[in-house]
Amino acid sequence: EGNNAGWRTDPQLSGKAGCMGDIGTHAWHLCEYVTGLKVVELCAELNTFVPGRPIDDDGVAMMRMEEGVKALLSASQVAVGEANNINIRVYGEKGGIQWVQEHPNQLFLKKGNSPEEVMHIGGNHPYLGKNTRWNIRTPGGHPEGFIEAFANIYRNFALTVKAKMKKAPPSADILDFPDVYDGVRGMQFIETVVESGWSDGPKWIKWRE
């Protein structure tokens, strides 16, 4: 293993969580960000497949969220053949949506009694919300995704600081970035998922604020 993998899998350097602390936290935060709901309880199974590795390199968590919503999180560093493939699926009473990071400019809309629809980002499509249009940086047809997402976070943070310096209230659009509270909740996720995942048998753990 290279140096990067070395420190990430050393609990003395990276902490008590491996895969779930590295990429599982991003999946959890996406779940809360996309739904607008908080996780209140979870039950996890953590696995270590690489011989001699002291922390998890694979895991799954069933999560109970506010308003009775259920979520399933799966994260793995040993899924051979996969790259950084993030899949988000949300299902409701009338249909579902799916977003795939490897096709970032498309949103798949699934309905029970009609063919699947593909919605495209870019341009000024009427189905795009105000916040979505605010975060689009290129015309339709140009690939846009991972790097631009970081650029949007940095821009929104900088504009918020600028507004504060002018003693002006920042708009809802520019407040769209993770804050200290999100970071603290990320640490709470790690503590909760590790406690549940390494317990004897499936164990539901309530979220500890």
Coordinates of C-alpha atoms in Angstrom, one line a residue:
E1 CA 0.0 0.0 0.0
G2 CA 1.1 3.6 -0.7
N3 CA 1.7 6.2 2.0
N4 CA -1.8 7.6 1.5
A5 CA -3.4 4.3 2.3
G6 CA -0.9 3.7 5.1
W7 CA -1.9 6.7 7.3
R8 CA -5.6 6.3 6.5
T9 CA -5.6 2.8 7.9
D10 CA -3.5 3.5 11.0
P11 CA -5.9 4.2 13.9
Q12 CA -3.1 6.1 15.7
L13 CA -3.2 8.6 12.9
S14 CA -6.7 8.5 11.4
G15 CA -8.8 7.6 14.5
K16 CA -11.1 4.8 15.2
A17 CA -12.9 4.7 11.9
G18 CA -11.6 3.7 8.5
C19 CA -13.9 3.6 5.5
M20 CA -16.8 5.1 7.4
G21 CA -14.7 7.9 8.7
D22 CA -13.1 8.6 5.3
I23 CA -16.0 8.3 2.8
G24 CA -18.9 7.2 4.9
T25 CA -19.1 10.6 6.5
H26 CA -19.6 12.2 3.0
A27 CA -22.4 9.8 2.2
W28 CA -24.1 10.5 5.5
H29 CA -23.8 14.3 5.0
L30 CA -25.2 14.0 1.5
C31 CA -28.1 12.0 2.9
E32 CA -29.0 14.8 5.3
Y33 CA -28.3 17.6 2.8
V34 CA -30.4 16.1 0.0
T35 CA -33.4 15.2 2.2
G36 CA -33.2 18.1 4.6
L37 CA -33.7 15.6 7.5
K38 CA -31.5 14.5 10.4
V39 CA -30.5 11.0 11.3
V40 CA -31.8 10.1 14.7
E41 CA -30.8 6.5 15.1
L42 CA -28.7 4.0 13.2
C43 CA -27.6 0.3 13.1
A44 CA -24.3 -0.5 11.3
E45 CA -22.2 -3.4 10.3
L46 CA -18.5 -2.7 9.8
N47 CA -16.1 -5.1 8.0
T48 CA -12.4 -5.5 7.5
F49 CA -11.5 -7.5 4.5
V50 CA -7.7 -6.7 4.0
P51 CA -5.8 -9.1 6.3
G52 CA -4.1 -7.3 9.2
R53 CA -5.9 -4.0 8.7
P54 CA -7.0 -2.7 12.2
I55 CA -10.0 -0.6 11.1
D56 CA -12.9 -1.0 8.8
D57 CA -12.6 -0.9 5.0
D58 CA -16.2 -1.6 4.2
G59 CA -19.6 -1.0 5.9
V60 CA -23.3 -0.5 5.8
A61 CA -25.6 1.5 8.0
M62 CA -29.4 1.4 8.3
M63 CA -30.5 4.9 9.4
R64 CA -33.8 6.2 10.9
M65 CA -34.4 9.8 10.1
E66 CA -36.8 12.5 11.1
E67 CA -40.4 12.2 10.0
G68 CA -40.2 8.4 9.8
V69 CA -37.9 8.4 6.8
K70 CA -35.6 5.3 6.4
A71 CA -32.1 5.4 4.7
L72 CA -29.5 2.9 3.8
L73 CA -25.8 3.9 3.5
S74 CA -23.2 1.7 1.9
A75 CA -19.5 2.6 1.7
S76 CA -16.6 0.5 0.6
Q77 CA -12.9 0.8 -0.1
V78 CA -12.6 -2.7 -1.4
A79 CA -15.2 -2.7 -4.1
V80 CA -12.9 -4.0 -6.8
G81 CA -13.3 -2.3 -10.2
E82 CA -15.2 0.7 -8.8
A83 CA -13.8 4.2 -8.9
N84 CA -15.2 7.1 -6.8
N85 CA -18.7 6.1 -7.8
I86 CA -21.4 7.9 -5.6
N87 CA -25.0 6.9 -6.1
I88 CA -27.9 8.7 -4.5
R89 CA -31.4 7.4 -4.7
V90 CA -34.5 8.9 -3.0
Y91 CA -37.9 7.3 -3.2
G92 CA -41.3 8.7 -2.3
E93 CA -44.9 7.9 -2.7
K94 CA -45.1 8.9 -6.4
G95 CA -41.7 8.0 -7.7
G96 CA -38.0 8.3 -7.1
I97 CA -34.9 10.2 -8.3
Q98 CA -31.3 9.0 -8.8
W99 CA -28.1 10.9 -9.2
V100 CA -24.8 9.2 -10.2
Q101 CA -21.5 11.1 -9.7
E102 CA -20.0 9.5 -12.9
H103 CA -22.9 11.3 -14.8
P104 CA -23.1 14.5 -12.8
N105 CA -25.1 16.5 -15.3
Q106 CA -28.1 14.2 -15.3
L107 CA -30.8 13.5 -12.8
F108 CA -32.9 10.4 -13.4
L109 CA -36.6 10.7 -12.5
K110 CA -38.4 7.4 -12.0
K111 CA -42.2 7.1 -11.9
G112 CA -44.3 4.1 -11.4
N113 CA -46.5 4.3 -14.5
S114 CA -44.4 6.1 -17.1
P115 CA -40.9 5.8 -18.7
E116 CA -37.8 7.0 -16.8
E117 CA -37.0 10.7 -17.5
V118 CA -33.6 12.2 -17.7
M119 CA -33.3 15.8 -16.5
H120 CA -30.2 17.8 -17.6
I121 CA -28.4 20.6 -15.8
G122 CA -27.2 23.7 -17.6
G123 CA -29.0 26.5 -19.3
N124 CA -32.1 28.0 -17.8
H125 CA -34.5 25.0 -17.8
P126 CA -37.7 25.9 -16.0
Y127 CA -37.5 22.8 -13.9
L128 CA -34.3 24.0 -12.3
G129 CA -34.7 25.7 -8.9
K130 CA -33.3 29.1 -8.1
N131 CA -30.5 27.7 -5.9
T132 CA -29.6 25.2 -8.6
R133 CA -29.3 27.9 -11.2
W134 CA -27.1 30.0 -8.8
N135 CA -24.7 27.1 -8.6
I136 CA -24.4 26.3 -12.3
R137 CA -21.2 27.7 -13.8
T138 CA -21.3 26.5 -17.4
P139 CA -23.8 26.4 -20.3
G140 CA -25.7 23.3 -21.1
G141 CA -23.7 20.5 -22.7
H142 CA -20.4 21.2 -20.8
P143 CA -19.5 18.7 -18.0
E144 CA -19.7 20.2 -14.6
G145 CA -19.4 18.5 -11.2
F146 CA -16.8 17.7 -8.6
I147 CA -14.4 20.6 -9.0
E148 CA -17.2 23.1 -9.5
A149 CA -18.9 21.9 -6.3
F150 CA -15.8 22.9 -4.3
A151 CA -15.7 26.2 -6.1
N152 CA -19.3 26.9 -5.1
I153 CA -18.6 26.1 -1.5
Y154 CA -15.6 28.5 -1.4
R155 CA -17.5 31.2 -3.2
N156 CA -20.5 31.0 -0.9
F157 CA -18.3 31.0 2.2
A158 CA -16.3 34.1 0.9
L159 CA -19.5 35.9 0.1
T160 CA -20.9 35.2 3.5
V161 CA -17.7 36.6 5.2
K162 CA -18.0 39.6 2.9
A163 CA -21.6 40.2 3.9
K164 CA -20.7 39.9 7.6
M165 CA -17.9 42.4 7.2
K166 CA -20.5 44.8 5.7
K167 CA -22.9 44.0 8.5
A168 CA -25.4 42.8 5.9
P169 CA -27.5 39.7 6.2
P170 CA -26.3 37.0 3.8
S171 CA -28.9 35.5 1.4
A172 CA -30.1 31.9 1.7
D173 CA -28.3 31.1 -1.6
I174 CA -24.8 32.0 -0.3
L175 CA -25.4 30.3 3.1
D176 CA -25.5 27.0 1.2
F177 CA -22.2 25.5 2.5
P178 CA -21.3 23.2 5.4
D179 CA -20.6 24.8 8.7
V180 CA -19.1 23.9 12.1
Y181 CA -22.4 22.3 13.1
D182 CA -22.1 19.9 10.1
G183 CA -18.6 19.1 11.1
V184 CA -19.6 18.3 14.7
R185 CA -22.4 16.1 13.4
G186 CA -19.9 14.3 11.2
M187 CA -17.9 13.4 14.3
Q188 CA -21.1 12.3 16.0
F189 CA -21.8 10.1 13.0
I190 CA -18.3 8.4 13.3
E191 CA -18.8 7.8 17.0
T192 CA -22.3 6.4 16.5
V193 CA -21.5 4.2 13.5
V194 CA -18.3 2.7 15.2
E195 CA -20.2 2.0 18.4
S196 CA -22.9 0.2 16.5
G197 CA -20.7 -1.5 13.9
W198 CA -18.3 -3.2 16.3
S199 CA -21.0 -4.3 18.8
D200 CA -21.9 -7.9 19.2
G201 CA -24.7 -8.4 16.6
P202 CA -26.9 -5.7 15.1
K203 CA -27.4 -2.8 17.5
W204 CA -29.5 0.3 17.1
I205 CA -27.8 3.4 18.6
K206 CA -29.6 6.7 19.2
W207 CA -27.8 9.7 17.8
R208 CA -26.0 11.6 20.6
E209 CA -25.9 15.3 20.2

